[in-house]
PDB file of C-alpha atoms in Angstrom:
ATOM      1  CA  MET A   4      18.381 102.641  -5.267  1.00 37.00           C
ATOM      2  CA  PHE A   5      17.093  99.053  -5.285  1.00 41.00           C
ATOM      3  CA  TYR A   6      13.530  98.443  -4.171  1.00 44.00           C
ATOM      4  CA  ASN A   7      12.155  95.048  -3.229  1.00 46.00           C
ATOM      5  CA  LEU A   8       8.732  96.003  -4.510  1.00 47.00           C
ATOM      6  CA  ALA A   9       6.906  92.973  -3.175  1.00 51.00           C
ATOM      7  CA  MET A  10       7.970  93.583   0.401  1.00 74.00           C
ATOM      8  CA  ARG A  11       8.385  97.369   0.784  1.00 84.00           C
ATOM      9  CA  ILE A  12       5.337  99.649   0.751  1.00 88.00           C
ATOM     10  CA  GLU A  13       6.501 103.259   0.500  1.00 92.00           C
ATOM     11  CA  ILE A  14       4.212 106.137   1.423  1.00 94.00           C
ATOM     12  CA  ASP A  15       4.877 109.781   0.664  1.00 94.00           C
ATOM     13  CA  GLN A  16       2.965 113.004   1.149  1.00 94.00           C
ATOM     14  CA  SER A  17       3.019 116.120  -1.017  1.00 94.00           C
ATOM     15  CA  GLY A  18       1.549 119.242   0.556  1.00 92.00           C
ATOM     16  CA  LYS A  19       1.456 119.490   4.332  1.00 91.00           C
ATOM     17  CA  LEU A  20      -1.864 118.990   6.090  1.00 90.00           C
ATOM     18  CA  ASP A  21      -1.711 122.271   7.986  1.00 86.00           C
ATOM     19  CA  PHE A  22      -0.750 124.370   4.923  1.00 89.00           C
ATOM     20  CA  PRO A  23      -3.194 125.893   2.426  1.00 90.00           C
ATOM     21  CA  GLY A  24      -3.942 123.891  -0.683  1.00 92.00           C
ATOM     22  CA  PRO A  25      -4.417 120.178  -1.195  1.00 96.00           C
ATOM     23  CA  SER A  26      -2.406 117.316   0.267  1.00 96.00           C
ATOM     24  CA  ILE A  27      -1.586 114.224  -1.754  1.00 97.00           C
ATOM     25  CA  PHE A  28      -0.735 110.829  -0.271  1.00 96.00           C
ATOM     26  CA  ALA A  29       0.738 108.134  -2.502  1.00 96.00           C
ATOM     27  CA  PHE A  30       1.969 104.574  -2.046  1.00 93.00           C
ATOM     28  CA  SER A  31       4.107 102.354  -4.194  1.00 90.00           C
ATOM     29  CA  ASN A  32       5.175  98.724  -3.900  1.00 84.00           C
ATOM     30  CA  GLY A  33       4.851  97.411  -7.415  1.00 80.00           C
ATOM     31  CA  GLU A  34       1.257  98.558  -7.417  1.00 85.00           C
ATOM     32  CA  CYS A  35       0.625 102.215  -6.685  1.00 90.00           C
ATOM     33  CA  GLY A  36      -2.167 104.507  -5.632  1.00 93.00           C
ATOM     34  CA  SER A  37      -2.885 108.039  -4.526  1.00 96.00           C
ATOM     35  CA  ILE A  38      -5.478 110.043  -2.660  1.00 97.00           C
ATOM     36  CA  TYR A  39      -6.235 113.747  -2.868  1.00 98.00           C
ATOM     37  CA  VAL A  40      -7.272 115.658   0.267  1.00 97.00           C
ATOM     38  CA  GLY A  41      -8.622 119.062  -0.728  1.00 97.00           C
ATOM     39  CA  HIS A  42      -8.194 122.263   1.246  1.00 96.00           C
ATOM     40  CA  LYS A  43     -11.886 122.385   2.268  1.00 96.00           C
ATOM     41  CA  VAL A  44     -11.704 118.828   3.609  1.00 96.00           C
ATOM     42  CA  LYS A  45      -8.612 119.742   5.626  1.00 94.00           C
ATOM     43  CA  LEU A  46     -10.407 122.751   7.117  1.00 93.00           C
ATOM     44  CA  LYS A  47     -13.403 120.579   8.067  1.00 94.00           C
ATOM     45  CA  VAL A  48     -11.138 118.099   9.861  1.00 92.00           C
ATOM     46  CA  PHE A  49      -9.357 120.810  11.854  1.00 87.00           C
ATOM     47  CA  ASN A  50     -12.710 122.472  12.686  1.00 86.00           C
ATOM     48  CA  TYR A  51     -14.063 119.081  13.786  1.00 86.00           C
ATOM     49  CA  TYR A  52     -11.269 118.816  16.345  1.00 81.00           C
ATOM     50  CA  GLU A  53     -11.474 122.444  17.467  1.00 77.00           C
ATOM     51  CA  LYS A  54     -14.997 121.759  18.746  1.00 77.00           C
ATOM     52  CA  HIS A  55     -13.538 119.366  21.312  1.00 72.00           C
ATOM     53  CA  PRO A  56     -12.164 121.337  24.303  1.00 65.00           C
ATOM     54  CA  HIS A  57      -9.497 118.752  25.224  1.00 66.00           C
ATOM     55  CA  TYR A  58      -7.796 119.346  21.842  1.00 62.00           C
ATOM     56  CA  SER A  59      -7.215 123.062  22.386  1.00 58.00           C
ATOM     57  CA  LYS A  60      -3.710 122.983  23.896  1.00 63.00           C
ATOM     58  CA  GLU A  61      -0.640 123.301  21.688  1.00 60.00           C
ATOM     59  CA  THR A  62       0.589 119.737  22.212  1.00 60.00           C
ATOM     60  CA  MET A  63      -2.854 118.427  21.405  1.00 72.00           C
ATOM     61  CA  ARG A  64      -2.872 120.449  18.162  1.00 74.00           C
ATOM     62  CA  LYS A  65       0.254 118.613  17.078  1.00 79.00           C
ATOM     63  CA  ARG A  66      -1.387 115.307  17.966  1.00 81.00           C
ATOM     64  CA  ILE A  67      -4.409 116.296  15.875  1.00 85.00           C
ATOM     65  CA  LYS A  68      -2.092 116.669  12.893  1.00 88.00           C
ATOM     66  CA  VAL A  69      -0.700 113.187  13.587  1.00 90.00           C
ATOM     67  CA  ARG A  70      -4.219 111.730  13.878  1.00 91.00           C
ATOM     68  CA  PHE A  71      -5.211 113.402  10.605  1.00 93.00           C
ATOM     69  CA  PHE A  72      -2.033 112.111   8.920  1.00 94.00           C
ATOM     70  CA  VAL A  73      -2.719 108.567  10.180  1.00 94.00           C
ATOM     71  CA  ALA A  74      -6.330 108.749   8.961  1.00 94.00           C
ATOM     72  CA  CYS A  75      -5.103 109.670   5.470  1.00 95.00           C
ATOM     73  CA  VAL A  76      -2.429 106.954   5.447  1.00 93.00           C
ATOM     74  CA  SER A  77      -4.942 104.375   6.731  1.00 92.00           C
ATOM     75  CA  PHE A  78      -7.442 105.316   4.038  1.00 92.00           C
ATOM     76  CA  LEU A  79      -4.711 105.085   1.410  1.00 92.00           C
ATOM     77  CA  LEU A  80      -3.599 101.644   2.610  1.00 88.00           C
ATOM     78  CA  THR A  81      -7.118 100.234   2.298  1.00 85.00           C
ATOM     79  CA  LYS A  82      -6.515 100.407  -1.467  1.00 82.00           C
ATOM     80  CA  LEU A  83      -3.589  97.954  -1.266  1.00 76.00           C
ATOM     81  CA  LYS A  84      -4.109  94.458  -2.597  1.00 66.00           C
ATOM     82  CA  ASN A  85      -0.898  93.000  -1.140  1.00 64.00           C
ATOM     83  CA  ARG A  86      -1.072  93.790   2.570  1.00 65.00           C
ATOM     84  CA  LYS A  87       2.169  92.125   3.614  1.00 72.00           C
ATOM     85  CA  GLY A  88       5.596  93.601   4.079  1.00 77.00           C
ATOM     86  CA  LYS A  89       7.327  96.625   5.450  1.00 85.00           C
ATOM     87  CA  ILE A  90       5.462  99.937   5.383  1.00 88.00           C
ATOM     88  CA  VAL A  91       7.883 102.859   5.137  1.00 91.00           C
ATOM     89  CA  ILE A  92       6.263 106.236   5.732  1.00 91.00           C
ATOM     90  CA  ASP A  93       8.199 109.332   4.733  1.00 90.00           C
ATOM     91  CA  ASN A  94       9.214 111.216   7.864  1.00 87.00           C
ATOM     92  CA  GLU A  95       6.844 114.205   7.828  1.00 81.00           C
ATOM     93  CA  LEU A  96       6.169 114.536  11.564  1.00 79.00           C
ATOM     94  CA  ASP A  97       9.357 114.702  13.605  1.00 75.00           C
ATOM     95  CA  SER A  98       9.243 113.697  17.273  1.00 80.00           C
ATOM     96  CA  TYR A  99       5.850 111.993  16.934  1.00 85.00           C
ATOM     97  CA  GLN A 100       7.055 108.795  15.270  1.00 87.00           C
ATOM     98  CA  ASP A 101       6.164 106.468  18.146  1.00 89.00           C
ATOM     99  CA  TYR A 102       2.686 107.965  18.530  1.00 89.00           C
ATOM    100  CA  LEU A 103       2.179 107.774  14.755  1.00 91.00           C
ATOM    101  CA  LYS A 104       3.189 104.105  14.619  1.00 90.00           C
ATOM    102  CA  GLU A 105       1.033 103.179  17.623  1.00 91.00           C
ATOM    103  CA  LEU A 106      -2.005 104.947  16.190  1.00 92.00           C
ATOM    104  CA  LEU A 107      -1.458 103.518  12.700  1.00 91.00           C
ATOM    105  CA  ILE A 108      -1.205  99.957  14.028  1.00 89.00           C
ATOM    106  CA  HIS A 109      -4.487 100.465  15.892  1.00 90.00           C
ATOM    107  CA  ARG A 110      -6.223 101.865  12.778  1.00 91.00           C
ATOM    108  CA  LEU A 111      -4.889  99.128  10.499  1.00 86.00           C
ATOM    109  CA  GLN A 112      -6.086  96.414  12.883  1.00 86.00           C
ATOM    110  CA  LYS A 113      -9.564  97.968  12.794  1.00 86.00           C
ATOM    111  CA  LEU A 114      -9.390  97.869   8.986  1.00 84.00           C
ATOM    112  CA  GLY A 115      -8.537  94.163   8.921  1.00 82.00           C
ATOM    113  CA  PHE A 116      -4.770  94.225   8.395  1.00 79.00           C
ATOM    114  CA  SER A 117      -2.812  91.360   9.925  1.00 74.00           C
ATOM    115  CA  ILE A 118      -0.243  93.268  11.944  1.00 69.00           C
ATOM    116  CA  LYS A 119       1.897  90.125  12.240  1.00 72.00           C
ATOM    117  CA  GLN A 120       2.568  90.395   8.495  1.00 70.00           C
ATOM    118  CA  VAL A 121       3.311  94.141   8.500  1.00 74.00           C
ATOM    119  CA  SER A 122       6.094  96.213  10.020  1.00 82.00           C
ATOM    120  CA  ILE A 123       5.990  99.999  10.084  1.00 85.00           C
ATOM    121  CA  ASP A 124       8.955 102.354   9.820  1.00 87.00           C
ATOM    122  CA  VAL A 125       8.980 106.132   9.699  1.00 88.00           C
ATOM    123  CA  ASP A 126      11.987 107.114   7.625  1.00 88.00           C
ATOM    124  CA  SER A 127      12.936 109.052   4.536  1.00 86.00           C
ATOM    125  CA  VAL A 128      11.737 107.339   1.365  1.00 87.00           C
ATOM    126  CA  GLY A 129      13.889 109.651  -0.745  1.00 83.00           C
ATOM    127  CA  LYS A 130      13.299 111.749  -3.831  1.00 85.00           C
ATOM    128  CA  LYS A 131      13.856 108.761  -6.127  1.00 87.00           C
ATOM    129  CA  SER A 132      11.008 106.826  -4.539  1.00 90.00           C
ATOM    130  CA  PRO A 133       8.144 105.861  -6.864  1.00 92.00           C
ATOM    131  CA  ALA A 134       5.727 107.076  -4.155  1.00 93.00           C
ATOM    132  CA  ASP A 135       7.396 110.521  -4.094  1.00 93.00           C
ATOM    133  CA  PHE A 136       7.262 110.678  -7.891  1.00 94.00           C
ATOM    134  CA  LEU A 137       3.572 109.721  -7.963  1.00 95.00           C
ATOM    135  CA  ALA A 138       2.617 112.227  -5.243  1.00 95.00           C
ATOM    136  CA  GLY A 139       4.461 114.967  -7.127  1.00 93.00           C
ATOM    137  CA  GLU A 140       2.769 114.135 -10.433  1.00 96.00           C
ATOM    138  CA  VAL A 141      -0.671 114.218  -8.833  1.00 96.00           C
ATOM    139  CA  ARG A 142       0.151 117.486  -7.066  1.00 93.00           C
ATOM    140  CA  VAL A 143       1.111 119.296 -10.300  1.00 94.00           C
ATOM    141  CA  GLY A 144      -1.801 117.810 -12.259  1.00 94.00           C
ATOM    142  CA  LYS A 145       0.121 115.467 -14.567  1.00 96.00           C
ATOM    143  CA  ARG A 146      -1.829 112.536 -13.185  1.00 96.00           C
ATOM    144  CA  LYS A 147      -5.252 112.237 -11.584  1.00 97.00           C
ATOM    145  CA  PRO A 148      -5.537 110.873  -8.053  1.00 97.00           C
ATOM    146  CA  ASP A 149      -7.138 107.476  -7.642  1.00 95.00           C
ATOM    147  CA  ILE A 150      -9.514 108.837  -5.003  1.00 95.00           C
ATOM    148  CA  VAL A 151     -10.594 112.320  -3.973  1.00 97.00           C
ATOM    149  CA  VAL A 152     -11.186 111.940  -0.239  1.00 96.00           C
ATOM    150  CA  SER A 153     -14.188 113.528   1.444  1.00 97.00           C
ATOM    151  CA  PHE A 154     -14.608 114.527   5.067  1.00 96.00           C
ATOM    152  CA  GLU A 155     -17.098 111.670   5.442  1.00 96.00           C
ATOM    153  CA  ASP A 156     -14.461 109.182   4.253  1.00 94.00           C
ATOM    154  CA  LEU A 157     -12.093 110.289   7.007  1.00 93.00           C
ATOM    155  CA  ILE A 158     -14.513 110.545   9.957  1.00 90.00           C
ATOM    156  CA  PRO A 159     -14.364 106.834  10.920  1.00 89.00           C
ATOM    157  CA  LEU A 160     -10.560 106.972  10.822  1.00 90.00           C
ATOM    158  CA  LEU A 161     -10.098 110.109  12.922  1.00 84.00           C
TER     159      LEU A 161
END
């Protein structure tokens, strides 16, 4: 598969947020980077939301997962030097794509991204994606993550 690395920012996740164990988020567009979200951090985030009564219903629990996902992706994207192009996020959260994109645009604007220079798609990045490869290598310990994310890192983005 051909990648226009200067224009396409691919993001992939290894390890679901609501499953035990760590979750890895990686991006690739010529430059690459990864973040590691440990199991204890994930538990703290879900406990943080459980304290809010309006997040207790089932549909709200799914939205919490989307908000958590967007916080991780937003944190990851702050590490990008080239902030122009098409962001393609691997489709991890079916049926919440519009909400994910809306929330991500809002977060990226708060972080200083020029939304006029960025488009966001939620689609499959594929198993041959450099982002998928990087996330997998970090997950199995062949490569260290660029950043180990703490709960405090994510709070402003939740």
